[in-house]
PDB file of C-alpha atoms in Angstrom:
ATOM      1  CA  UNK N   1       3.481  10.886 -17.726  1.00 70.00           C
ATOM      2  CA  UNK N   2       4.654   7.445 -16.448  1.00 77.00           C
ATOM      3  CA  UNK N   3       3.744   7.927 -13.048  1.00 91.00           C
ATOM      4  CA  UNK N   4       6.248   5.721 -11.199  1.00 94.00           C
ATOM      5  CA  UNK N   5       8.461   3.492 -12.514  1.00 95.00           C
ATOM      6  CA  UNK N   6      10.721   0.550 -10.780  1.00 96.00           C
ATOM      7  CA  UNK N   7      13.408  -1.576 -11.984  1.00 96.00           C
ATOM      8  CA  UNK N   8      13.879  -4.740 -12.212  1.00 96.00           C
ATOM      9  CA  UNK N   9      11.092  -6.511 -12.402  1.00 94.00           C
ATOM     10  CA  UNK N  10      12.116 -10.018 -10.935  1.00 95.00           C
ATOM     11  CA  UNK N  11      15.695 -10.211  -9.377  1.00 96.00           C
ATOM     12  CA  UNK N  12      17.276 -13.728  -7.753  1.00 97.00           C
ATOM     13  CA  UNK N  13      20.081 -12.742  -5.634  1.00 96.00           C
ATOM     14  CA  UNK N  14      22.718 -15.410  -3.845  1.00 97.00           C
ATOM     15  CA  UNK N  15      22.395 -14.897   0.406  1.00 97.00           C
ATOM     16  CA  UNK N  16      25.426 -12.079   0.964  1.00 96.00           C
ATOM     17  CA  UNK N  17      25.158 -10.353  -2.419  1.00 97.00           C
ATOM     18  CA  UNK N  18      24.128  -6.495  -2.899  1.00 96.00           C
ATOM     19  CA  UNK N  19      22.052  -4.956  -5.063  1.00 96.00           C
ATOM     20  CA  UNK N  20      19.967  -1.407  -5.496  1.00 97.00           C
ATOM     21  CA  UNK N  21      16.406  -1.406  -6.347  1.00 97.00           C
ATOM     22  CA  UNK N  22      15.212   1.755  -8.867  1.00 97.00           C
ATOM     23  CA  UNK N  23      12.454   4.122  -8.219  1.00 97.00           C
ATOM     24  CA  UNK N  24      11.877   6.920 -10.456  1.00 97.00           C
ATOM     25  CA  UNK N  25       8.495   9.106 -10.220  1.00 97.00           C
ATOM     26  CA  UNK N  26       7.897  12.426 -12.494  1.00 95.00           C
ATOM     27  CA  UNK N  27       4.764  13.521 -11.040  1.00 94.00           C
ATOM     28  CA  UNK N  28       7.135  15.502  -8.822  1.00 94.00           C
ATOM     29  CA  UNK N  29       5.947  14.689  -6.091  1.00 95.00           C
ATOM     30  CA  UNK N  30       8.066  15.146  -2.786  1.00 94.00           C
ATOM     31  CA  UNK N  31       6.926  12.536  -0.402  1.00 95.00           C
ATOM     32  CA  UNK N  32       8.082   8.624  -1.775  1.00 96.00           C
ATOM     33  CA  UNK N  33       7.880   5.265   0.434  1.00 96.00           C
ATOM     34  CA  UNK N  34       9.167   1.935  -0.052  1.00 97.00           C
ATOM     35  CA  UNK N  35       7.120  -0.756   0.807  1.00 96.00           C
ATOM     36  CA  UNK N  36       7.697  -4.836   1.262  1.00 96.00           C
ATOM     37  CA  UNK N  37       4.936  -6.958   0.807  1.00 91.00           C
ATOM     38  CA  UNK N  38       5.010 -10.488   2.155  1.00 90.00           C
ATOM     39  CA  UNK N  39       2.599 -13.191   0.921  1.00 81.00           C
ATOM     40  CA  UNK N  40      -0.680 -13.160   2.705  1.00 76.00           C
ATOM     41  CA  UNK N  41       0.192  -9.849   4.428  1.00 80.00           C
ATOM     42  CA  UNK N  42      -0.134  -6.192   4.302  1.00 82.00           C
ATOM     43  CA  UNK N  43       2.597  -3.389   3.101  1.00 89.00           C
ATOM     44  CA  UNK N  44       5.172  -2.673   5.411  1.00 92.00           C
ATOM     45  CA  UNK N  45       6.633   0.230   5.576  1.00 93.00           C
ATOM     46  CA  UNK N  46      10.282   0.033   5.339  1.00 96.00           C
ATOM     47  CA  UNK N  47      11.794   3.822   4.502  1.00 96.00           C
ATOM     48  CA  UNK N  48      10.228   7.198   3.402  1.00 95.00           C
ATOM     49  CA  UNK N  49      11.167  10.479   2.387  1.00 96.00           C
ATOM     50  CA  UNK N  50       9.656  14.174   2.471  1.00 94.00           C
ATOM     51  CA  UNK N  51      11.991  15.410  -0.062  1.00 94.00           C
ATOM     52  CA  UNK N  52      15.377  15.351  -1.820  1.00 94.00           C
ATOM     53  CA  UNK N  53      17.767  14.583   1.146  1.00 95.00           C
ATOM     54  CA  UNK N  54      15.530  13.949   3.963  1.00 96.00           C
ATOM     55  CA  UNK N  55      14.851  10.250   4.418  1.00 97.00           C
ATOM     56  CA  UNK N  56      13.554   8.647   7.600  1.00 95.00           C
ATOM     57  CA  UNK N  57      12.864   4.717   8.877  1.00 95.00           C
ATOM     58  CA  UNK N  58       9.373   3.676   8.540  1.00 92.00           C
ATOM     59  CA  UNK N  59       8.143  -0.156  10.351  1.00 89.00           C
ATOM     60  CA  UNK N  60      11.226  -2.463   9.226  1.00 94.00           C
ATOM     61  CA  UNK N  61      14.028  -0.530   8.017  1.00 97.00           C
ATOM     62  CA  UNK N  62      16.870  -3.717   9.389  1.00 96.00           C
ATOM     63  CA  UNK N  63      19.008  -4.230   5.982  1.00 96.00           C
ATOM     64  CA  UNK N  64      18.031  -1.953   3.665  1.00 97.00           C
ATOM     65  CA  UNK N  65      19.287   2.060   2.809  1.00 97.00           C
ATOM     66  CA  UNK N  66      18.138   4.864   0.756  1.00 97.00           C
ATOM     67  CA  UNK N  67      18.652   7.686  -0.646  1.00 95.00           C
ATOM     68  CA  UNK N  68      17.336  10.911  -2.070  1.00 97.00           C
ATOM     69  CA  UNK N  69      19.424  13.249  -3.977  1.00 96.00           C
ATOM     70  CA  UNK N  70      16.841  14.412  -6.365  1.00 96.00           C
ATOM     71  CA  UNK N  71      12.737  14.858  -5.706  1.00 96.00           C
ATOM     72  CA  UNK N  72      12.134  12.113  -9.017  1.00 97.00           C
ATOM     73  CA  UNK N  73      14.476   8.971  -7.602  1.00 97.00           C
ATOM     74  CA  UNK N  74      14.080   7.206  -4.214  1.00 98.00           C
ATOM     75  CA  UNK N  75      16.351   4.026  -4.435  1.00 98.00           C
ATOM     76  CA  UNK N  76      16.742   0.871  -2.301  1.00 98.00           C
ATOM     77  CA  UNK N  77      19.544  -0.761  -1.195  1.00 97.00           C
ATOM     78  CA  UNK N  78      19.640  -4.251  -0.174  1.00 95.00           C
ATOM     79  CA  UNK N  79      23.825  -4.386   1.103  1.00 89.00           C
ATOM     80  CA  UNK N  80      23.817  -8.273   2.463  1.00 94.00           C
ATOM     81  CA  UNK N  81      20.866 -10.134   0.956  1.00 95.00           C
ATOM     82  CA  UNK N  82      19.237 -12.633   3.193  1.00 96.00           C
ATOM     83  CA  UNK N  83      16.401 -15.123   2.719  1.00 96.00           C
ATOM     84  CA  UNK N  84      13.904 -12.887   4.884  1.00 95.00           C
ATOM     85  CA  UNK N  85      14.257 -10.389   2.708  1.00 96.00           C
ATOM     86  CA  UNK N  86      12.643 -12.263  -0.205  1.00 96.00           C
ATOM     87  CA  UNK N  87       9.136 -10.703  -1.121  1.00 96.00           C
ATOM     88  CA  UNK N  88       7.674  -8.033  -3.404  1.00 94.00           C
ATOM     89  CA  UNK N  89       9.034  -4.169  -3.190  1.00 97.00           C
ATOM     90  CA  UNK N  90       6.907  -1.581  -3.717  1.00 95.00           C
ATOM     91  CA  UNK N  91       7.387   1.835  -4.072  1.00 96.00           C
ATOM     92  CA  UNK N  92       4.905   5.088  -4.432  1.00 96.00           C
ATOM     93  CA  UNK N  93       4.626   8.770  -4.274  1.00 96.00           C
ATOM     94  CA  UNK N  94       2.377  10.761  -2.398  1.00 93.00           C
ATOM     95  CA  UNK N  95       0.757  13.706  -3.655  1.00 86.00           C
ATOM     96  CA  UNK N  96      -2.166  15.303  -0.749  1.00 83.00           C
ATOM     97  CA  UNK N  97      -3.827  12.308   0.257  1.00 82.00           C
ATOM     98  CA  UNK N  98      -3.477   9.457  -2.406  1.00 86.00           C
ATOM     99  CA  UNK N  99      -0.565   7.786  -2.899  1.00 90.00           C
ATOM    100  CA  UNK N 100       0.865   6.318  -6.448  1.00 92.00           C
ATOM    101  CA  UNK N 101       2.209   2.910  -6.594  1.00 92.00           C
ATOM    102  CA  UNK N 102       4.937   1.286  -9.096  1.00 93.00           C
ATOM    103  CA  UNK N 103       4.069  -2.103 -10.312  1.00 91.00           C
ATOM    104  CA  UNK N 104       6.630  -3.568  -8.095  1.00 93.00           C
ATOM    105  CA  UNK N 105       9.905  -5.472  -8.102  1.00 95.00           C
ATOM    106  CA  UNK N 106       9.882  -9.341  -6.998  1.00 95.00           C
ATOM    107  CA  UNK N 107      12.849 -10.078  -5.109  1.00 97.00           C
ATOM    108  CA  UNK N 108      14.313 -14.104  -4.178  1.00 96.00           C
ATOM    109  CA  UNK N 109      17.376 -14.490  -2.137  1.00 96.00           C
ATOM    110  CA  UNK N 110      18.406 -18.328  -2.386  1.00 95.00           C
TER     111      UNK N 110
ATOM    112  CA  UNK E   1       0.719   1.781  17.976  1.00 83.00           C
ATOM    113  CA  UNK E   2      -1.242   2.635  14.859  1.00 88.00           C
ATOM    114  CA  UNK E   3      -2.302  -0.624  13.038  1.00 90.00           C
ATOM    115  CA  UNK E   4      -5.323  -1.557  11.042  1.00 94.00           C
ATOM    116  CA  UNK E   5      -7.661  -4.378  11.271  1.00 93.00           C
ATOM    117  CA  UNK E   6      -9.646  -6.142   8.508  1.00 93.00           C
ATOM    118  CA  UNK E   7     -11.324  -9.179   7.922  1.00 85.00           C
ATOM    119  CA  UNK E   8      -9.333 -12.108   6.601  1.00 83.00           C
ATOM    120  CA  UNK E   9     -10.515 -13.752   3.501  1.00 83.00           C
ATOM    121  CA  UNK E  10     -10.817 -15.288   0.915  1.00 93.00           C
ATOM    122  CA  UNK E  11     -14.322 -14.293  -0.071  1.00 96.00           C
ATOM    123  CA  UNK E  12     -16.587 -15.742  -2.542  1.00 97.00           C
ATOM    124  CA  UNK E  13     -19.421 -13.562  -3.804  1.00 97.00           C
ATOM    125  CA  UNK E  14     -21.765 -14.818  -6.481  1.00 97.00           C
ATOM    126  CA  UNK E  15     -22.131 -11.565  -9.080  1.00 97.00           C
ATOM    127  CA  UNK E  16     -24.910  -8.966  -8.043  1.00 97.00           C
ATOM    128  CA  UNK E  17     -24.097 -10.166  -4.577  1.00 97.00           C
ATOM    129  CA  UNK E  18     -23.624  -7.804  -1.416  1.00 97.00           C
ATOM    130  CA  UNK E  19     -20.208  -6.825  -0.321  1.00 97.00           C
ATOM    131  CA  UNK E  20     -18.735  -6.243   2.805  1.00 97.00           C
ATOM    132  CA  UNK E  21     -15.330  -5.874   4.385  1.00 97.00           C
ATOM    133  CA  UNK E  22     -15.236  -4.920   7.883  1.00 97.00           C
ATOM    134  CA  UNK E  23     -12.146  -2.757   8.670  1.00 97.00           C
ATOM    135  CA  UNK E  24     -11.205  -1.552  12.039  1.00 97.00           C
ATOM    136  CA  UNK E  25      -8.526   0.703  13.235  1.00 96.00           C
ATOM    137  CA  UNK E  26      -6.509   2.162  16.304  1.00 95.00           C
ATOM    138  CA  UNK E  27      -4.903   5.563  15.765  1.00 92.00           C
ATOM    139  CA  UNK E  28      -3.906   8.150  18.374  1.00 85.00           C
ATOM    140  CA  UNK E  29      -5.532  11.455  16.904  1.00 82.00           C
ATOM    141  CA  UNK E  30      -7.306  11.625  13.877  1.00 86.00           C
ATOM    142  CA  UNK E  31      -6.165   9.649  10.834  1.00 93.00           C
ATOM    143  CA  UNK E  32      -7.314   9.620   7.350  1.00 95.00           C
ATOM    144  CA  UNK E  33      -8.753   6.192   6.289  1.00 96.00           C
ATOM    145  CA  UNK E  34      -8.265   4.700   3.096  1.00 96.00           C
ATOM    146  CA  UNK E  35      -9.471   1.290   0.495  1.00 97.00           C
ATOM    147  CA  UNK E  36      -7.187   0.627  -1.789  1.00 95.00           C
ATOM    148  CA  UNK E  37      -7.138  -1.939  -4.540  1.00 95.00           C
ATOM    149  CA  UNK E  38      -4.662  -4.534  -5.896  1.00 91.00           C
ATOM    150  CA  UNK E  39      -5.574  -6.622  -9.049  1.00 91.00           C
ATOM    151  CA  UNK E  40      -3.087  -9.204 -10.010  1.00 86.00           C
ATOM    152  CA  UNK E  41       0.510  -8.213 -10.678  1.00 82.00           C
ATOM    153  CA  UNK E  42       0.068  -4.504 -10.005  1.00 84.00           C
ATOM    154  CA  UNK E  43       0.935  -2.147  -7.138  1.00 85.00           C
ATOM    155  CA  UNK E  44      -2.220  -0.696  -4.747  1.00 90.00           C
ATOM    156  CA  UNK E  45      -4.661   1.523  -6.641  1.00 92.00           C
ATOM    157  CA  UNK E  46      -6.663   4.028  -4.351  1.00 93.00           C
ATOM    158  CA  UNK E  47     -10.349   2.899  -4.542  1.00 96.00           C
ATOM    159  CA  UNK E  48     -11.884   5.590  -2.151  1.00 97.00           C
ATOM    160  CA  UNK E  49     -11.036   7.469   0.952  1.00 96.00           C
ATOM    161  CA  UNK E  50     -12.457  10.083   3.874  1.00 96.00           C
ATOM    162  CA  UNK E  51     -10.488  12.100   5.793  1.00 94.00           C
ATOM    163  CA  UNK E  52     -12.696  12.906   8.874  1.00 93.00           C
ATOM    164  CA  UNK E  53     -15.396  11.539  11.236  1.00 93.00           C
ATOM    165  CA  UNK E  54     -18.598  10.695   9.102  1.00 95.00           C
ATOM    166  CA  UNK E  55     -17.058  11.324   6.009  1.00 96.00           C
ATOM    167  CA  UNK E  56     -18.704   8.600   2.787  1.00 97.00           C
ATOM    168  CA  UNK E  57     -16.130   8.097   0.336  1.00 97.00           C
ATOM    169  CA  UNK E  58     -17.392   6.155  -2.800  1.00 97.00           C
ATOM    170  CA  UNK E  59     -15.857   5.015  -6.016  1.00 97.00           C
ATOM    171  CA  UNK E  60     -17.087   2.984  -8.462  1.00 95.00           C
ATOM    172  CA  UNK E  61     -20.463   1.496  -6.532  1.00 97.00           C
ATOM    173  CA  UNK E  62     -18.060   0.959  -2.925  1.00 98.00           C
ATOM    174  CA  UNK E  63     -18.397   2.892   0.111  1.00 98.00           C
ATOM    175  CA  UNK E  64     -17.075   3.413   3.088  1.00 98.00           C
ATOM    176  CA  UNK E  65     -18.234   5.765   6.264  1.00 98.00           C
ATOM    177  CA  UNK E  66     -15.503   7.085   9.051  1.00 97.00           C
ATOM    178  CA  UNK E  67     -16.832   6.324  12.238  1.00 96.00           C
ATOM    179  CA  UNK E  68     -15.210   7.800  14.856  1.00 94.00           C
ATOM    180  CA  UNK E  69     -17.544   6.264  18.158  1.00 94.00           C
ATOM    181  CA  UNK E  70     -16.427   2.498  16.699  1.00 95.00           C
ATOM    182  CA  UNK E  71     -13.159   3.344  14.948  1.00 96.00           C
ATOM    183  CA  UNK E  72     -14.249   1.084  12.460  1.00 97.00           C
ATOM    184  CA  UNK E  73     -14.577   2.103   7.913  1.00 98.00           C
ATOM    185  CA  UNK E  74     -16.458  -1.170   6.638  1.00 98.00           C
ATOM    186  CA  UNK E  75     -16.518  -1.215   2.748  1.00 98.00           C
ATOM    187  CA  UNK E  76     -19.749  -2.037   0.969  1.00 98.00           C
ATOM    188  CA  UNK E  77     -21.238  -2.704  -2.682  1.00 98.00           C
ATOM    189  CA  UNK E  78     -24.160  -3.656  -3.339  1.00 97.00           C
ATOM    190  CA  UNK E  79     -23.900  -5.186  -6.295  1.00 96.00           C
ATOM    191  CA  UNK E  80     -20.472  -7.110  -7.193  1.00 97.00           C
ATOM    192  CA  UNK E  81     -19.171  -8.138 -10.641  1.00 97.00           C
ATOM    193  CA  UNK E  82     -16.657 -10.015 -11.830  1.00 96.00           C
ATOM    194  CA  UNK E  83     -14.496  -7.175 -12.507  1.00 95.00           C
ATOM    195  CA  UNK E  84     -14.283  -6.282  -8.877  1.00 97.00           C
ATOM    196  CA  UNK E  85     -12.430  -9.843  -8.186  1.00 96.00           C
ATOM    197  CA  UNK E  86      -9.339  -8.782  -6.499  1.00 96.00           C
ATOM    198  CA  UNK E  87      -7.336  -7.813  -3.210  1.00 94.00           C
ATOM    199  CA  UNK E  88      -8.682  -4.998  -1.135  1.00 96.00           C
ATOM    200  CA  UNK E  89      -6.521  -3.227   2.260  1.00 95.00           C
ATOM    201  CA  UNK E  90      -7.805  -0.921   4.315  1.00 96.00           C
ATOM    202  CA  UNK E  91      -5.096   1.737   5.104  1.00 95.00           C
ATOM    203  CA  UNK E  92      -4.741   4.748   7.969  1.00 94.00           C
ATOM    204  CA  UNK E  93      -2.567   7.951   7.113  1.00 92.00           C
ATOM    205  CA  UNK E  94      -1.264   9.222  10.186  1.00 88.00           C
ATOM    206  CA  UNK E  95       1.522  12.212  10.316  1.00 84.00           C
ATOM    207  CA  UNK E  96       3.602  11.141   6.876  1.00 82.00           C
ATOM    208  CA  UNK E  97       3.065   7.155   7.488  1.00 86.00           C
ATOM    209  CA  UNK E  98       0.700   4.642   5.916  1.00 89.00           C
ATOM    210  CA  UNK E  99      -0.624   2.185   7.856  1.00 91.00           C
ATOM    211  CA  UNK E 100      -1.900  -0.637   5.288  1.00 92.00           C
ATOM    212  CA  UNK E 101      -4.286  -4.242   7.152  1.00 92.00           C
ATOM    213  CA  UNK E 102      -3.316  -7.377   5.882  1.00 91.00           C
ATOM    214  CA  UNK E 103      -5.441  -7.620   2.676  1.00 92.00           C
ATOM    215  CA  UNK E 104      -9.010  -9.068   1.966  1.00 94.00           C
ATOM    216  CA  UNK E 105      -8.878 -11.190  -1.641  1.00 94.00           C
ATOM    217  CA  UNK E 106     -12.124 -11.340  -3.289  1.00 96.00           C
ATOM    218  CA  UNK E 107     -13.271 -13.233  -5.859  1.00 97.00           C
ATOM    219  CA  UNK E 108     -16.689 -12.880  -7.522  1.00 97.00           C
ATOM    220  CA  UNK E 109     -18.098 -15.666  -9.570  1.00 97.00           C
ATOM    221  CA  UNK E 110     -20.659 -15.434 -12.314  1.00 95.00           C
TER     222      UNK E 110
END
């Protein structure tokens, strides 16, 4: 049991470039989140989803897209990176009241 | 909106020393409140929670009590270690959203 998993670990991007960010959980658990976390701050909430192929915009959704085609992967998809979107991703699973975090990707966009 | 409050840090604890972290929060109906722990490069771990008015939840020497009349969850030890140096965030559940505060870091010295 893994619990959840993300991929990469550290990613540089250019400003304008694309890339997807992995989340794979297999607790089967139907509710996932991503999360960004700025230095100094809290999580913000930025997409979430109840189950495979319901998704819904959490606090700061601008930029980024997901998807849910199956209950274990939630990815994220940065489509034109930009500097504000450098910080720490985080996503996690929900099962009842706790929630499961991965151990987070760290994302620069130079 | 819903949003959580806590106390900005850092704080410095000598070991055996008292803990607390205030946490305040504003939530239409009636949330389920949350402490959740972050040591250094890893996601959120849940530390304790309480899902209704006057609920104590405790974990590992902390706890925290739901009060409804000051909307408040203050976490307390009473004895830290060094162990327990790291970033705590209070965090409201409300509908299928987490609401996370900004983070307290703690660091206890021997």
């Amino acid at each position: 049991n893994a619990g959840v998993t993300q991929t990469p670990k550290f990613r540089i991007l250019k400003i304008g470039q694309s890339m997807t960010l992995q989340c794979t959980q297999d607790m089967n658990h139907n509710y996932m989140y991503w999360y960004r976390q700025d230095p100094g701050m809290g999580l913000k909430l930025i997409y979430y989803s109840v189950g495979a192929g319901i998704t819904d915009k959490g606090e700061v959704p601008n930029g980024y897209n997901v998807s849910r085609s199956t209950t274990e992967d939630f990815p994220l998809r940065l489509e034109l990176a930009a500097p504000s979107q450098t910080s720490v991703y985080f996503c996690a699973s929900t099962e009842g009241y706790e929630q499961f975090f991965g151990p987070g990707t760290r994302l620069t966009v130079l | 909106g819903d949003s959580v409050t806590q106390m900005e840090g850092p704080v410095t604890l000598s070991e055996e020393a008292f803990l607390t972290i205030n946490c305040t929060y504003t939530a239409t109906g009636y949330p389920s409140l949350f402490w959740y722990v972050q040591y250094p490069g890893e996601g959120l771990q849940l530390l304790l929670k309480a899902t209704k008015a006057d609920d104590k939840g405790s974990n590992k020497g902390f706890e925290a009590t739901y009060r409804k009349e000051t909307t408040s969850f203050h976490l307390e030890k009473g004895s830290v270690q060094v162990s327990d140096s790291a970033v705590y965030f209070c965090a409201l559940l409300t509908g299928n959203q987490f609401y996370f505060g900004t983070g307290t870091s703690l660091t206890v010295i021997p």
